[in-house]
Amino acid sequence: MTSELPEMRASDAERERVAELLRDALSEGRIDMEEFDTRLDATYKARTRGELQPLVRDLPAAGSTADLTPARSSDTVEGAGRWATWIGRGRATSRAAFSMWGGFNRKGTWTVGRRFHAFTMMGGGQIDLREARFEGRQATIRCFALMGGMHVVIPPDMDVTVRGLSLMGGFGESGETTEMSPGSPQVVITGFALMGGVGVERKMRSAEKRRLKEERKKAELENDRLRKELD
């Protein structure tokens, strides 16, 4: 991407590269959450390269050809390893969830949009990302709970940042974190809870639980066999 061709149409890969630069700037404290949201929104609305350049011009090493051209294959939206078939493989199947005096549920195999909004009032909701696919490598999930509760479930190896606020309630993360998997989607969970709560919990996938259960069963059978041989 070069400044000599500002009116050339921007590609999805170039938009994703700008979004990644913004995500890095947010995690490093160079921009705040409000500015991040504004720039990210402008990124996905940008039609030309010229519209993308100002969004990262004031960030370290931004605006050069290396920054805004598609990255190496290991850094693209397709990710790496097992994530390769989970990211950038289709359009979002859901971009929002809403409940009032009731509940909503997003779980199983579904595709998360780059921006997902969830709201509950005097009700509840669950967002389960353990089997979810992602429209792009970056996703921002905004959760708003008013006198209600929201439960977000994420796998232990997913790259997730929780930045929500609460008043007379709670907004936090629990569960054991493991080493982030290469190519993991970068998810920011933000929002606000008033007299309610938003809980983000790390839990193993069902397939991983089954695998560990089978391994324990095999180990027990092997121990039984060894004891019988010794007897």
mmCIF file with all atom_site columns, N, CA and C in Angstrom, residues 63-92:
data_model
loop_
_atom_site.group_PDB
_atom_site.id
_atom_site.type_symbol
_atom_site.label_atom_id
_atom_site.label_alt_id
_atom_site.label_comp_id
_atom_site.label_asym_id
_atom_site.label_entity_id
_atom_site.label_seq_id
_atom_site.pdbx_PDB_ins_code
_atom_site.Cartn_x
_atom_site.Cartn_y
_atom_site.Cartn_z
_atom_site.occupancy
_atom_site.B_iso_or_equiv
_atom_site.pdbx_formal_charge
_atom_site.auth_seq_id
_atom_site.auth_comp_id
_atom_site.auth_asym_id
_atom_site.auth_atom_id
_atom_site.pdbx_PDB_model_num
ATOM 1  N N  . GLY A 1 63 ? 2.029   3.796   8.305  1.00 0.00 ? 63 GLY A N  1
ATOM 2  C CA . GLY A 1 63 ? 1.996   4.565   7.083  1.00 0.00 ? 63 GLY A CA 1
ATOM 3  C C  . GLY A 1 63 ? 2.980   4.090   6.032  1.00 0.00 ? 63 GLY A C  1
ATOM 4  N N  . SER A 1 64 ? 3.842   3.134   6.361  1.00 0.00 ? 64 SER A N  1
ATOM 5  C CA . SER A 1 64 ? 4.805   2.630   5.390  1.00 0.00 ? 64 SER A CA 1
ATOM 6  C C  . SER A 1 64 ? 4.208   1.486   4.606  1.00 0.00 ? 64 SER A C  1
ATOM 7  N N  . THR A 1 65 ? 4.888   1.146   3.528  1.00 0.00 ? 65 THR A N  1
ATOM 8  C CA . THR A 1 65 ? 4.397   0.037   2.703  1.00 0.00 ? 65 THR A CA 1
ATOM 9  C C  . THR A 1 65 ? 4.346   -1.260  3.484  1.00 0.00 ? 65 THR A C  1
ATOM 10 N N  . ALA A 1 66 ? 5.330   -1.486  4.348  1.00 0.00 ? 66 ALA A N  1
ATOM 11 C CA . ALA A 1 66 ? 5.398   -2.749  5.095  1.00 0.00 ? 66 ALA A CA 1
ATOM 12 C C  . ALA A 1 66 ? 4.259   -2.891  6.065  1.00 0.00 ? 66 ALA A C  1
ATOM 13 N N  . ASP A 1 67 ? 3.765   -1.747  6.609  1.00 0.00 ? 67 ASP A N  1
ATOM 14 C CA . ASP A 1 67 ? 2.729   -1.820  7.634  1.00 0.00 ? 67 ASP A CA 1
ATOM 15 C C  . ASP A 1 67 ? 1.356   -2.152  7.064  1.00 0.00 ? 67 ASP A C  1
ATOM 16 N N  . LEU A 1 68 ? 1.070   -1.622  5.860  1.00 0.00 ? 68 LEU A N  1
ATOM 17 C CA . LEU A 1 68 ? -0.297  -1.726  5.384  1.00 0.00 ? 68 LEU A CA 1
ATOM 18 C C  . LEU A 1 68 ? -0.461  -2.662  4.192  1.00 0.00 ? 68 LEU A C  1
ATOM 19 N N  . THR A 1 69 ? 0.587   -3.388  3.858  1.00 0.00 ? 69 THR A N  1
ATOM 20 C CA . THR A 1 69 ? 0.437   -4.438  2.859  1.00 0.00 ? 69 THR A CA 1
ATOM 21 C C  . THR A 1 69 ? 0.095   -5.722  3.574  1.00 0.00 ? 69 THR A C  1
ATOM 22 N N  . PRO A 1 70 ? -0.499  -6.689  2.870  1.00 0.00 ? 70 PRO A N  1
ATOM 23 C CA . PRO A 1 70 ? -0.838  -7.946  3.546  1.00 0.00 ? 70 PRO A CA 1
ATOM 24 C C  . PRO A 1 70 ? 0.376   -8.555  4.201  1.00 0.00 ? 70 PRO A C  1
ATOM 25 N N  . ALA A 1 71 ? 0.183   -9.075  5.404  1.00 0.00 ? 71 ALA A N  1
ATOM 26 C CA . ALA A 1 71 ? 1.285   -9.641  6.177  1.00 0.00 ? 71 ALA A CA 1
ATOM 27 C C  . ALA A 1 71 ? 1.644   -11.026 5.652  1.00 0.00 ? 71 ALA A C  1
ATOM 28 N N  . ARG A 1 72 ? 2.680   -11.619 6.242  1.00 0.00 ? 72 ARG A N  1
ATOM 29 C CA . ARG A 1 72 ? 3.060   -12.969 5.881  1.00 0.00 ? 72 ARG A CA 1
ATOM 30 C C  . ARG A 1 72 ? 1.908   -13.913 6.167  1.00 0.00 ? 72 ARG A C  1
ATOM 31 N N  . SER A 1 73 ? 1.933   -15.066 5.524  1.00 0.00 ? 73 SER A N  1
ATOM 32 C CA . SER A 1 73 ? 0.806   -15.989 5.643  1.00 0.00 ? 73 SER A CA 1
ATOM 33 C C  . SER A 1 73 ? 0.523   -16.371 7.076  1.00 0.00 ? 73 SER A C  1
ATOM 34 N N  . SER A 1 74 ? 1.543   -16.419 7.928  1.00 0.00 ? 74 SER A N  1
ATOM 35 C CA . SER A 1 74 ? 1.326   -16.801 9.321  1.00 0.00 ? 74 SER A CA 1
ATOM 36 C C  . SER A 1 74 ? 0.630   -15.722 10.116 1.00 0.00 ? 74 SER A C  1
ATOM 37 N N  . ASP A 1 75 ? 0.553   -14.467 9.572  1.00 0.00 ? 75 ASP A N  1
ATOM 38 C CA . ASP A 1 75 ? -0.068  -13.356 10.279 1.00 0.00 ? 75 ASP A CA 1
ATOM 39 C C  . ASP A 1 75 ? -1.394  -12.945 9.664  1.00 0.00 ? 75 ASP A C  1
ATOM 40 N N  . THR A 1 76 ? -1.851  -13.616 8.638  1.00 0.00 ? 76 THR A N  1
ATOM 41 C CA . THR A 1 76 ? -3.065  -13.210 7.967  1.00 0.00 ? 76 THR A CA 1
ATOM 42 C C  . THR A 1 76 ? -4.275  -13.569 8.794  1.00 0.00 ? 76 THR A C  1
ATOM 43 N N  . VAL A 1 77 ? -5.455  -13.107 8.307  1.00 0.00 ? 77 VAL A N  1
ATOM 44 C CA . VAL A 1 77 ? -6.679  -13.344 9.060  1.00 0.00 ? 77 VAL A CA 1
ATOM 45 C C  . VAL A 1 77 ? -6.985  -14.819 9.193  1.00 0.00 ? 77 VAL A C  1
ATOM 46 N N  . GLU A 1 78 ? -6.394  -15.648 8.356  1.00 0.00 ? 78 GLU A N  1
ATOM 47 C CA . GLU A 1 78 ? -6.661  -17.076 8.459  1.00 0.00 ? 78 GLU A CA 1
ATOM 48 C C  . GLU A 1 78 ? -5.969  -17.688 9.666  1.00 0.00 ? 78 GLU A C  1
ATOM 49 N N  . GLY A 1 79 ? -5.020  -16.972 10.247 1.00 0.00 ? 79 GLY A N  1
ATOM 50 C CA . GLY A 1 79 ? -4.352  -17.458 11.429 1.00 0.00 ? 79 GLY A CA 1
ATOM 51 C C  . GLY A 1 79 ? -3.390  -18.585 11.103 1.00 0.00 ? 79 GLY A C  1
ATOM 52 N N  . ALA A 1 80 ? -3.122  -19.400 12.091 1.00 0.00 ? 80 ALA A N  1
ATOM 53 C CA . ALA A 1 80 ? -2.177  -20.502 11.914 1.00 0.00 ? 80 ALA A CA 1
ATOM 54 C C  . ALA A 1 80 ? -2.664  -21.689 12.712 1.00 0.00 ? 80 ALA A C  1
ATOM 55 N N  . GLY A 1 81 ? -2.064  -22.849 12.428 1.00 0.00 ? 81 GLY A N  1
ATOM 56 C CA . GLY A 1 81 ? -2.418  -24.040 13.170 1.00 0.00 ? 81 GLY A CA 1
ATOM 57 C C  . GLY A 1 81 ? -3.886  -24.375 13.041 1.00 0.00 ? 81 GLY A C  1
ATOM 58 N N  . ARG A 1 82 ? -4.467  -24.833 14.142 1.00 0.00 ? 82 ARG A N  1
ATOM 59 C CA . ARG A 1 82 ? -5.858  -25.264 14.099 1.00 0.00 ? 82 ARG A CA 1
ATOM 60 C C  . ARG A 1 82 ? -6.831  -24.113 13.854 1.00 0.00 ? 82 ARG A C  1
ATOM 61 N N  . TRP A 1 83 ? -6.384  -22.867 14.093 1.00 0.00 ? 83 TRP A N  1
ATOM 62 C CA . TRP A 1 83 ? -7.258  -21.716 13.881 1.00 0.00 ? 83 TRP A CA 1
ATOM 63 C C  . TRP A 1 83 ? -7.448  -21.415 12.398 1.00 0.00 ? 83 TRP A C  1
ATOM 64 N N  . ALA A 1 84 ? -6.621  -21.987 11.535 1.00 0.00 ? 84 ALA A N  1
ATOM 65 C CA . ALA A 1 84 ? -6.643  -21.635 10.115 1.00 0.00 ? 84 ALA A CA 1
ATOM 66 C C  . ALA A 1 84 ? -8.026  -21.824 9.494  1.00 0.00 ? 84 ALA A C  1
ATOM 67 N N  . THR A 1 85 ? -8.771  -22.828 9.940  1.00 0.00 ? 85 THR A N  1
ATOM 68 C CA . THR A 1 85 ? -10.094 -23.081 9.372  1.00 0.00 ? 85 THR A CA 1
ATOM 69 C C  . THR A 1 85 ? -11.209 -22.437 10.186 1.00 0.00 ? 85 THR A C  1
ATOM 70 N N  . TRP A 1 86 ? -10.838 -21.664 11.222 1.00 0.00 ? 86 TRP A N  1
ATOM 71 C CA . TRP A 1 86 ? -11.830 -21.056 12.100 1.00 0.00 ? 86 TRP A CA 1
ATOM 72 C C  . TRP A 1 86 ? -11.958 -19.561 11.876 1.00 0.00 ? 86 TRP A C  1
ATOM 73 N N  . ILE A 1 87 ? -11.033 -18.954 11.138 1.00 0.00 ? 87 ILE A N  1
ATOM 74 C CA . ILE A 1 87 ? -10.999 -17.502 10.989 1.00 0.00 ? 87 ILE A CA 1
ATOM 75 C C  . ILE A 1 87 ? -11.079 -17.118 9.522  1.00 0.00 ? 87 ILE A C  1
ATOM 76 N N  . GLY A 1 88 ? -11.932 -16.128 9.220  1.00 0.00 ? 88 GLY A N  1
ATOM 77 C CA . GLY A 1 88 ? -12.027 -15.602 7.872  1.00 0.00 ? 88 GLY A CA 1
ATOM 78 C C  . GLY A 1 88 ? -12.582 -16.561 6.856  1.00 0.00 ? 88 GLY A C  1
ATOM 79 N N  . ARG A 1 89 ? -13.445 -17.497 7.291  1.00 0.00 ? 89 ARG A N  1
ATOM 80 C CA . ARG A 1 89 ? -13.980 -18.498 6.381  1.00 0.00 ? 89 ARG A CA 1
ATOM 81 C C  . ARG A 1 89 ? -15.444 -18.254 6.020  1.00 0.00 ? 89 ARG A C  1
ATOM 82 N N  . GLY A 1 90 ? -15.958 -17.076 6.317  1.00 0.00 ? 90 GLY A N  1
ATOM 83 C CA . GLY A 1 90 ? -17.350 -16.797 5.976  1.00 0.00 ? 90 GLY A CA 1
ATOM 84 C C  . GLY A 1 90 ? -17.851 -15.560 6.682  1.00 0.00 ? 90 GLY A C  1
ATOM 85 N N  . ARG A 1 91 ? -19.014 -15.104 6.253  1.00 0.00 ? 91 ARG A N  1
ATOM 86 C CA . ARG A 1 91 ? -19.617 -13.920 6.859  1.00 0.00 ? 91 ARG A CA 1
ATOM 87 C C  . ARG A 1 91 ? -20.231 -14.274 8.208  1.00 0.00 ? 91 ARG A C  1
ATOM 88 N N  . ALA A 1 92 ? -20.375 -13.258 9.042  1.00 0.00 ? 92 ALA A N  1
ATOM 89 C CA . ALA A 1 92 ? -20.921 -13.461 10.389 1.00 0.00 ? 92 ALA A CA 1
ATOM 90 C C  . ALA A 1 92 ? -22.342 -13.990 10.324 1.00 0.00 ? 92 ALA A C  1
#
